[in-house]
Amino acid sequence: MNEKEEPMNMNVTPPVEPVTEFEVHLPPDRKHPKWLVPLIAGGTAVVVLAAVGTGGYLYWNHNQLTAASEECATSYDKAVKAQKKLTEYLESDAVKTAITVKDSEVKDAKTVAVLTSTVKAASTTKTDIPECPADGLKGIRAAAAQLDKTADVYAKTVNEIRGKADAVNASKTDKIVADATKVLNDSKGRVEDDKVRTALENAIESKDGKAISDAVKAVNDSVRAKSDADAKARAEKEEQAAESTAQAPDNGSSYTGDTTGGYTGYTQSQGGYTYTPQQSTGGGYTPAPQPQPAPQPQPPQGGGNGGDGGWVEDKFCGVLGSDPHPC
């Protein structure tokens, strides 16, 4: 007997081929060819890559702008600080002192003129420092470069003025050294204590202006003290010499005064000359008094009518040399 055959199930669904993700949304009656599936997938990948590339560029560009802006801000601060430093240095005591130095105080007067000109130019030239732009990578970088250049100019100007101020001070020191050297040479043998000259020599070698000034003053004071002491000694010596001359013994000389004064002499009187001193009008040589000669008796004159047969002398009164008249 033949086995009973099972009847065929007419309701069994035949196997269906797998559907890709690109076919899921298509209507059942619209199927793409299999060759089109990879093409669609590739295009999608291109779109995705393009989107990623655009976003990456924007992100990179943003980072570049941020970095450039930060660099520009740093350059701006650098320029501002350099400008401030220049302003402060121009108003410093060092510069003010250097530009007020007189030509007579320096060995080279040109150093003062050059410094004054440079300071004047730097003080009158004012440059506004521009701020960094807000956007534009190229513009930001250009602004940063200009700010760096401005900062360098300010720093260079400070160094230039400092150098010229140092030149003035050096020339001033040279003048001080030259003058002090002259004092040192001229004071040789003219000071009370030679130690002050040694101190001055050491100060000159150090080129210390304050030390040199103090040492020069000490030498000048010592020279002045010795000069005063020498003058006093000479005066005392001259005074002693004058006293010795005044106390010398008299050798009999009667000469006093000059030879243009008056005189003393003799006057005529009866019976001879009588010594009569005259008023002197200015000093002169005064002879010693001479003894008065004694009057001599007069011999009788010859002839007369006396009783003895001789002349009788007529007697007259009067002064010798006047007109005779009887007594």
GROMACS .gro file of C-alpha atoms in nm:
model
  327
    1MET     CA    1   0.000   0.000   0.000
    2ASN     CA    2   0.133   0.325  -0.092
    3GLU     CA    3   0.195   0.571   0.188
    4LYS     CA    4  -0.053   0.849   0.195
    5GLU     CA    5   0.096   1.160   0.059
    6GLU     CA    6   0.056   1.478   0.265
    7PRO     CA    7  -0.127   1.746   0.086
    8MET     CA    8   0.082   2.052  -0.024
    9ASN     CA    9   0.037   2.373   0.187
   10MET     CA   10  -0.052   2.635  -0.056
   11ASN     CA   11  -0.019   2.914   0.208
   12VAL     CA   12   0.366   2.899   0.249
   13THR     CA   13   0.540   3.240   0.169
   14PRO     CA   14   0.836   3.209  -0.058
   15PRO     CA   15   1.175   3.349   0.069
   16VAL     CA   16   1.239   3.715   0.007
   17GLU     CA   17   1.582   3.865  -0.068
   18PRO     CA   18   1.736   4.103   0.191
   19VAL     CA   19   1.652   4.470   0.151
   20THR     CA   20   1.921   4.743   0.202
   21GLU     CA   21   1.872   5.054   0.413
   22PHE     CA   22   1.820   5.253   0.099
   23GLU     CA   23   1.531   5.040  -0.007
   24VAL     CA   24   1.342   5.044   0.316
   25HIS     CA   25   1.170   5.372   0.244
   26LEU     CA   26   1.085   5.288  -0.115
   27PRO     CA   27   0.753   5.161  -0.210
   28PRO     CA   28   0.742   4.785  -0.252
   29ASP     CA   29   0.680   4.820  -0.622
   30ARG     CA   30   0.978   5.057  -0.672
   31LYS     CA   31   1.310   4.876  -0.633
   32HIS     CA   32   1.654   5.032  -0.721
   33PRO     CA   33   1.901   4.832  -0.906
   34LYS     CA   34   2.176   4.689  -0.690
   35TRP     CA   35   2.444   4.892  -0.868
   36LEU     CA   36   2.282   5.215  -0.754
   37VAL     CA   37   2.314   5.135  -0.383
   38PRO     CA   38   2.694   5.195  -0.357
   39LEU     CA   39   2.664   5.515  -0.558
   40ILE     CA   40   2.410   5.661  -0.323
   41ALA     CA   41   2.620   5.562  -0.023
   42GLY     CA   42   2.929   5.731  -0.171
   43GLY     CA   43   2.746   6.056  -0.237
   44THR     CA   44   2.626   6.062   0.117
   45ALA     CA   45   2.982   6.019   0.235
   46VAL     CA   46   3.096   6.315   0.020
   47VAL     CA   47   2.830   6.534   0.167
   48VAL     CA   48   2.929   6.432   0.516
   49LEU     CA   49   3.297   6.497   0.446
   50ALA     CA   50   3.220   6.836   0.295
   51ALA     CA   51   3.024   6.932   0.601
   52VAL     CA   52   3.303   6.814   0.824
   53GLY     CA   53   3.563   7.007   0.619
   54THR     CA   54   3.369   7.331   0.635
   55GLY     CA   55   3.323   7.302   1.007
   56GLY     CA   56   3.690   7.223   1.057
   57TYR     CA   57   3.800   7.525   0.857
   58LEU     CA   58   3.574   7.751   1.053
   59TYR     CA   59   3.707   7.609   1.376
   60TRP     CA   60   4.068   7.651   1.259
   61ASN     CA   61   4.003   8.005   1.142
   62HIS     CA   62   3.848   8.090   1.475
   63ASN     CA   63   4.154   7.963   1.658
   64GLN     CA   64   4.382   8.168   1.433
   65LEU     CA   65   4.185   8.486   1.499
   66THR     CA   66   4.193   8.424   1.871
   67ALA     CA   67   4.569   8.365   1.876
   68ALA     CA   68   4.636   8.672   1.657
   69SER     CA   69   4.417   8.890   1.878
   70GLU     CA   70   4.601   8.776   2.188
   71GLU     CA   71   4.937   8.849   2.025
   72CYS     CA   72   4.815   9.193   1.917
   73ALA     CA   73   4.697   9.271   2.269
   74THR     CA   74   5.038   9.174   2.404
   75SER     CA   75   5.207   9.400   2.149
   76TYR     CA   76   4.974   9.684   2.244
   77ASP     CA   77   5.062   9.652   2.613
   78LYS     CA   78   5.430   9.642   2.524
   79ALA     CA   79   5.405   9.965   2.324
   80VAL     CA   80   5.211  10.142   2.600
   81LYS     CA   81   5.468  10.042   2.862
   82ALA     CA   82   5.757  10.155   2.640
   83GLN     CA   83   5.593  10.492   2.585
   84LYS     CA   84   5.535  10.533   2.959
   85LYS     CA   85   5.896  10.442   3.033
   86LEU     CA   86   6.019  10.708   2.791
   87THR     CA   87   5.794  10.972   2.946
   88GLU     CA   88   5.913  10.887   3.296
   89TYR     CA   89   6.278  10.892   3.192
   90LEU     CA   90   6.245  11.233   3.028
   91GLU     CA   91   6.109  11.365   3.359
   92SER     CA   92   6.372  11.190   3.573
   93ASP     CA   93   6.628  11.376   3.784
   94ALA     CA   94   6.909  11.218   3.585
   95VAL     CA   95   6.798  11.380   3.260
   96LYS     CA   96   6.700  11.712   3.420
   97THR     CA   97   7.039  11.735   3.589
   98ALA     CA   98   7.229  11.649   3.273
   99ILE     CA   99   7.056  11.907   3.051
  100THR     CA  100   7.118  12.186   3.306
  101VAL     CA  101   7.495  12.134   3.306
  102LYS     CA  102   7.677  12.449   3.189
  103ASP     CA  103   7.929  12.444   2.907
  104SER     CA  104   8.198  12.562   3.148
  105GLU     CA  105   8.139  12.255   3.365
  106VAL     CA  106   8.225  11.998   3.098
  107LYS     CA  107   8.535  11.926   2.898
  108ASP     CA  108   8.336  11.893   2.572
  109ALA     CA  109   8.046  12.139   2.544
  110LYS     CA  110   7.902  11.955   2.242
  111THR     CA  111   7.775  11.675   2.465
  112VAL     CA  112   7.534  11.915   2.637
  113ALA     CA  113   7.405  12.054   2.308
  114VAL     CA  114   7.340  11.707   2.162
  115LEU     CA  115   7.156  11.588   2.472
  116THR     CA  116   6.938  11.899   2.485
  117SER     CA  117   6.840  11.859   2.119
  118THR     CA  118   6.753  11.490   2.159
  119VAL     CA  119   6.543  11.546   2.469
  120LYS     CA  120   6.353  11.829   2.303
  121ALA     CA  121   6.274  11.616   1.997
  122ALA     CA  122   6.153  11.324   2.209
  123SER     CA  123   5.937  11.548   2.428
  124THR     CA  124   5.761  11.724   2.143
  125THR     CA  125   5.695  11.410   1.936
  126LYS     CA  126   5.380  11.235   2.059
  127THR     CA  127   5.252  10.922   1.890
  128ASP     CA  128   4.907  10.782   1.961
  129ILE     CA  129   4.918  10.407   2.000
  130PRO     CA  130   4.641  10.243   1.791
  131GLU     CA  131   4.439   9.961   1.938
  132CYS     CA  132   4.407   9.619   1.777
  133PRO     CA  133   4.123   9.564   1.524
  134ALA     CA  134   3.833   9.342   1.629
  135ASP     CA  135   3.836   9.110   1.325
  136GLY     CA  136   4.029   9.027   1.014
  137LEU     CA  137   4.322   8.796   1.063
  138LYS     CA  138   4.545   8.990   0.824
  139GLY     CA  139   4.460   9.326   0.980
  140ILE     CA  140   4.516   9.199   1.333
  141ARG     CA  141   4.856   9.060   1.247
  142ALA     CA  142   4.956   9.386   1.071
  143ALA     CA  143   4.850   9.590   1.375
  144ALA     CA  144   5.052   9.366   1.607
  145ALA     CA  145   5.363   9.409   1.392
  146GLN     CA  146   5.324   9.789   1.395
  147LEU     CA  147   5.279   9.794   1.771
  148ASP     CA  148   5.595   9.591   1.817
  149LYS     CA  149   5.780   9.838   1.601
  150THR     CA  150   5.647  10.133   1.803
  151ALA     CA  151   5.757   9.970   2.128
  152ASP     CA  152   6.106   9.916   1.986
  153VAL     CA  153   6.128  10.283   1.882
  154TYR     CA  154   6.038  10.401   2.231
  155ALA     CA  155   6.289  10.166   2.390
  156LYS     CA  156   6.558  10.280   2.147
  157THR     CA  157   6.485  10.644   2.225
  158VAL     CA  158   6.523  10.580   2.598
  159ASN     CA  159   6.860  10.413   2.542
  160GLU     CA  160   6.971  10.694   2.312
  161ILE     CA  161   6.890  10.966   2.564
  162ARG     CA  162   7.050  10.767   2.845
  163GLY     CA  163   7.367  10.734   2.640
  164LYS     CA  164   7.382  11.108   2.568
  165ALA     CA  165   7.318  11.190   2.935
  166ASP     CA  166   7.602  10.956   3.030
  167ALA     CA  167   7.825  11.137   2.780
  168VAL     CA  168   7.751  11.469   2.951
  169ASN     CA  169   7.825  11.326   3.294
  170ALA     CA  170   8.148  11.169   3.167
  171SER     CA  171   8.259  11.499   3.016
  172LYS     CA  172   8.178  11.671   3.343
  173THR     CA  173   8.393  11.419   3.528
  174ASP     CA  174   8.676  11.475   3.280
  175LYS     CA  175   8.664  11.848   3.353
  176ILE     CA  176   8.665  11.786   3.729
  177VAL     CA  177   8.963  11.552   3.695
  178ALA     CA  178   9.154  11.803   3.479
  179ASP     CA  179   9.093  12.089   3.724
  180ALA     CA  180   9.182  11.872   4.023
  181THR     CA  181   9.504  11.760   3.854
  182LYS     CA  182   9.603  12.124   3.809
  183VAL     CA  183   9.534  12.191   4.178
  184LEU     CA  184   9.743  11.888   4.269
  185ASN     CA  185  10.039  12.007   4.060
  186ASP     CA  186  10.021  12.371   4.169
  187SER     CA  187   9.998  12.285   4.539
  188LYS     CA  188  10.329  12.104   4.557
  189GLY     CA  189  10.532  12.250   4.843
  190ARG     CA  190  10.256  12.495   4.933
  191VAL     CA  191  10.050  12.293   5.182
  192GLU     CA  192  10.087  12.255   5.557
  193ASP     CA  193  10.041  11.878   5.541
  194ASP     CA  194  10.125  11.686   5.223
  195LYS     CA  195   9.876  11.414   5.318
  196VAL     CA  196   9.596  11.619   5.165
  197ARG     CA  197   9.771  11.606   4.828
  198THR     CA  198   9.798  11.228   4.856
  199ALA     CA  199   9.426  11.207   4.927
  200LEU     CA  200   9.353  11.424   4.624
  201GLU     CA  201   9.570  11.205   4.402
  202ASN     CA  202   9.377  10.894   4.512
  203ALA     CA  203   9.044  11.067   4.451
  204ILE     CA  204   9.151  11.164   4.099
  205GLU     CA  205   9.236  10.803   4.021
  206SER     CA  206   8.891  10.691   4.141
  207LYS     CA  207   8.716  10.955   3.929
  208ASP     CA  208   8.462  10.997   4.205
  209GLY     CA  209   8.326  11.349   4.170
  210LYS     CA  210   8.226  11.384   4.535
  211ALA     CA  211   8.559  11.251   4.661
  212ILE     CA  212   8.751  11.478   4.425
  213SER     CA  213   8.552  11.783   4.534
  214ASP     CA  214   8.618  11.713   4.902
  215ALA     CA  215   8.989  11.649   4.841
  216VAL     CA  216   9.030  11.970   4.638
  217LYS     CA  217   8.870  12.170   4.920
  218ALA     CA  218   9.108  12.014   5.172
  219VAL     CA  219   9.410  12.103   4.957
  220ASN     CA  220   9.293  12.461   4.905
  221ASP     CA  221   9.233  12.502   5.278
  222SER     CA  222   9.582  12.368   5.352
  223VAL     CA  223   9.739  12.604   5.096
  224ARG     CA  224   9.553  12.898   5.247
  225ALA     CA  225   9.658  12.804   5.600
  226LYS     CA  226  10.025  12.779   5.502
  227SER     CA  227  10.007  13.109   5.317
  228ASP     CA  228   9.860  13.282   5.622
  229ALA     CA  229  10.122  13.124   5.847
  230ASP     CA  230  10.404  13.234   5.616
  231ALA     CA  231  10.268  13.589   5.599
  232LYS     CA  232  10.247  13.606   5.979
  233ALA     CA  233  10.602  13.479   6.014
  234ARG     CA  234  10.732  13.742   5.769
  235ALA     CA  235  10.552  14.018   5.956
  236GLU     CA  236  10.701  13.907   6.288
  237LYS     CA  237  11.047  13.890   6.136
  238GLU     CA  238  11.019  14.240   5.991
  239GLU     CA  239  10.896  14.371   6.324
  240GLN     CA  240  11.192  14.219   6.505
  241ALA     CA  241  11.430  14.369   6.252
  242ALA     CA  242  11.278  14.713   6.303
  243GLU     CA  243  11.312  14.686   6.682
  244SER     CA  244  11.677  14.581   6.649
  245THR     CA  245  11.751  14.885   6.435
  246ALA     CA  246  11.582  15.119   6.681
  247GLN     CA  247  11.785  14.983   6.973
  248ALA     CA  248  12.125  15.014   6.797
  249PRO     CA  249  12.385  15.249   6.984
  250ASP     CA  250  12.434  15.609   6.857
  251ASN     CA  251  12.779  15.659   6.696
  252GLY     CA  252  12.779  16.040   6.731
  253SER     CA  253  12.600  16.127   6.422
  254SER     CA  254  12.395  16.444   6.464
  255TYR     CA  255  12.216  16.416   6.138
  256THR     CA  256  11.842  16.411   6.175
  257GLY     CA  257  11.576  16.455   5.915
  258ASP     CA  258  11.652  16.566   5.564
  259THR     CA  259  11.884  16.833   5.425
  260THR     CA  260  11.617  17.066   5.305
  261GLY     CA  261  11.519  17.211   5.642
  262GLY     CA  262  11.620  17.535   5.809
  263TYR     CA  263  11.953  17.627   5.956
  264THR     CA  264  12.115  17.784   6.265
  265GLY     CA  265  12.394  18.035   6.247
  266TYR     CA  266  12.550  18.339   6.402
  267THR     CA  267  12.441  18.706   6.429
  268GLN     CA  268  12.667  19.005   6.442
  269SER     CA  269  12.685  19.198   6.773
  270GLN     CA  270  12.906  19.456   6.941
  271GLY     CA  271  13.248  19.329   6.992
  272GLY     CA  272  13.209  19.021   6.765
  273TYR     CA  273  12.957  18.746   6.669
  274THR     CA  274  12.704  18.598   6.903
  275TYR     CA  275  12.565  18.244   6.842
  276THR     CA  276  12.192  18.268   6.800
  277PRO     CA  277  11.995  17.954   6.707
  278GLN     CA  278  11.735  18.019   6.437
  279GLN     CA  279  11.392  17.850   6.402
  280SER     CA  280  11.427  17.540   6.195
  281THR     CA  281  11.149  17.489   5.935
  282GLY     CA  282  11.203  17.130   5.848
  283GLY     CA  283  11.500  16.983   6.025
  284GLY     CA  284  11.843  16.952   5.883
  285TYR     CA  285  12.200  16.954   5.993
  286THR     CA  286  12.249  17.152   6.317
  287PRO     CA  287  12.611  17.243   6.399
  288ALA     CA  288  12.723  17.221   6.757
  289PRO     CA  289  12.735  17.556   6.943
  290GLN     CA  290  13.070  17.734   6.926
  291PRO     CA  291  13.223  17.930   7.217
  292GLN     CA  292  13.172  18.307   7.198
  293PRO     CA  293  13.499  18.496   7.150
  294ALA     CA  294  13.589  18.737   7.432
  295PRO     CA  295  13.592  19.113   7.334
  296GLN     CA  296  13.938  19.258   7.291
  297PRO     CA  297  14.035  19.611   7.424
  298GLN     CA  298  14.075  19.870   7.155
  299PRO     CA  299  14.412  20.057   7.148
  300PRO     CA  300  14.395  20.434   7.175
  301GLN     CA  301  14.404  20.626   6.853
  302GLY     CA  302  14.702  20.853   6.796
  303GLY     CA  303  14.692  21.238   6.848
  304GLY     CA  304  14.467  21.444   7.075
  305ASN     CA  305  14.455  21.753   7.276
  306GLY     CA  306  14.498  21.599   7.621
  307GLY     CA  307  14.729  21.721   7.882
  308ASP     CA  308  14.965  21.444   7.824
  309GLY     CA  309  15.020  21.562   7.476
  310GLY     CA  310  14.828  21.281   7.319
  311TRP     CA  311  14.492  21.230   7.144
  312VAL     CA  312  14.184  21.186   7.348
  313GLU     CA  313  13.944  20.929   7.208
  314ASP     CA  314  13.601  21.066   7.147
  315LYS     CA  315  13.339  20.853   7.299
  316PHE     CA  316  13.029  20.767   7.103
  317CYS     CA  317  12.729  20.563   7.183
  318GLY     CA  318  12.542  20.341   6.949
  319VAL     CA  319  12.559  20.002   6.791
  320LEU     CA  320  12.842  19.903   6.572
  321GLY     CA  321  12.763  19.996   6.221
  322SER     CA  322  12.493  20.259   6.301
  323ASP     CA  323  12.528  20.634   6.270
  324PRO     CA  324  12.750  20.766   6.552
  325HIS     CA  325  12.611  21.024   6.793
  326PRO     CA  326  12.750  21.165   7.114
  327CYS     CA  327  12.667  20.994   7.438
   0.00000   0.00000   0.00000
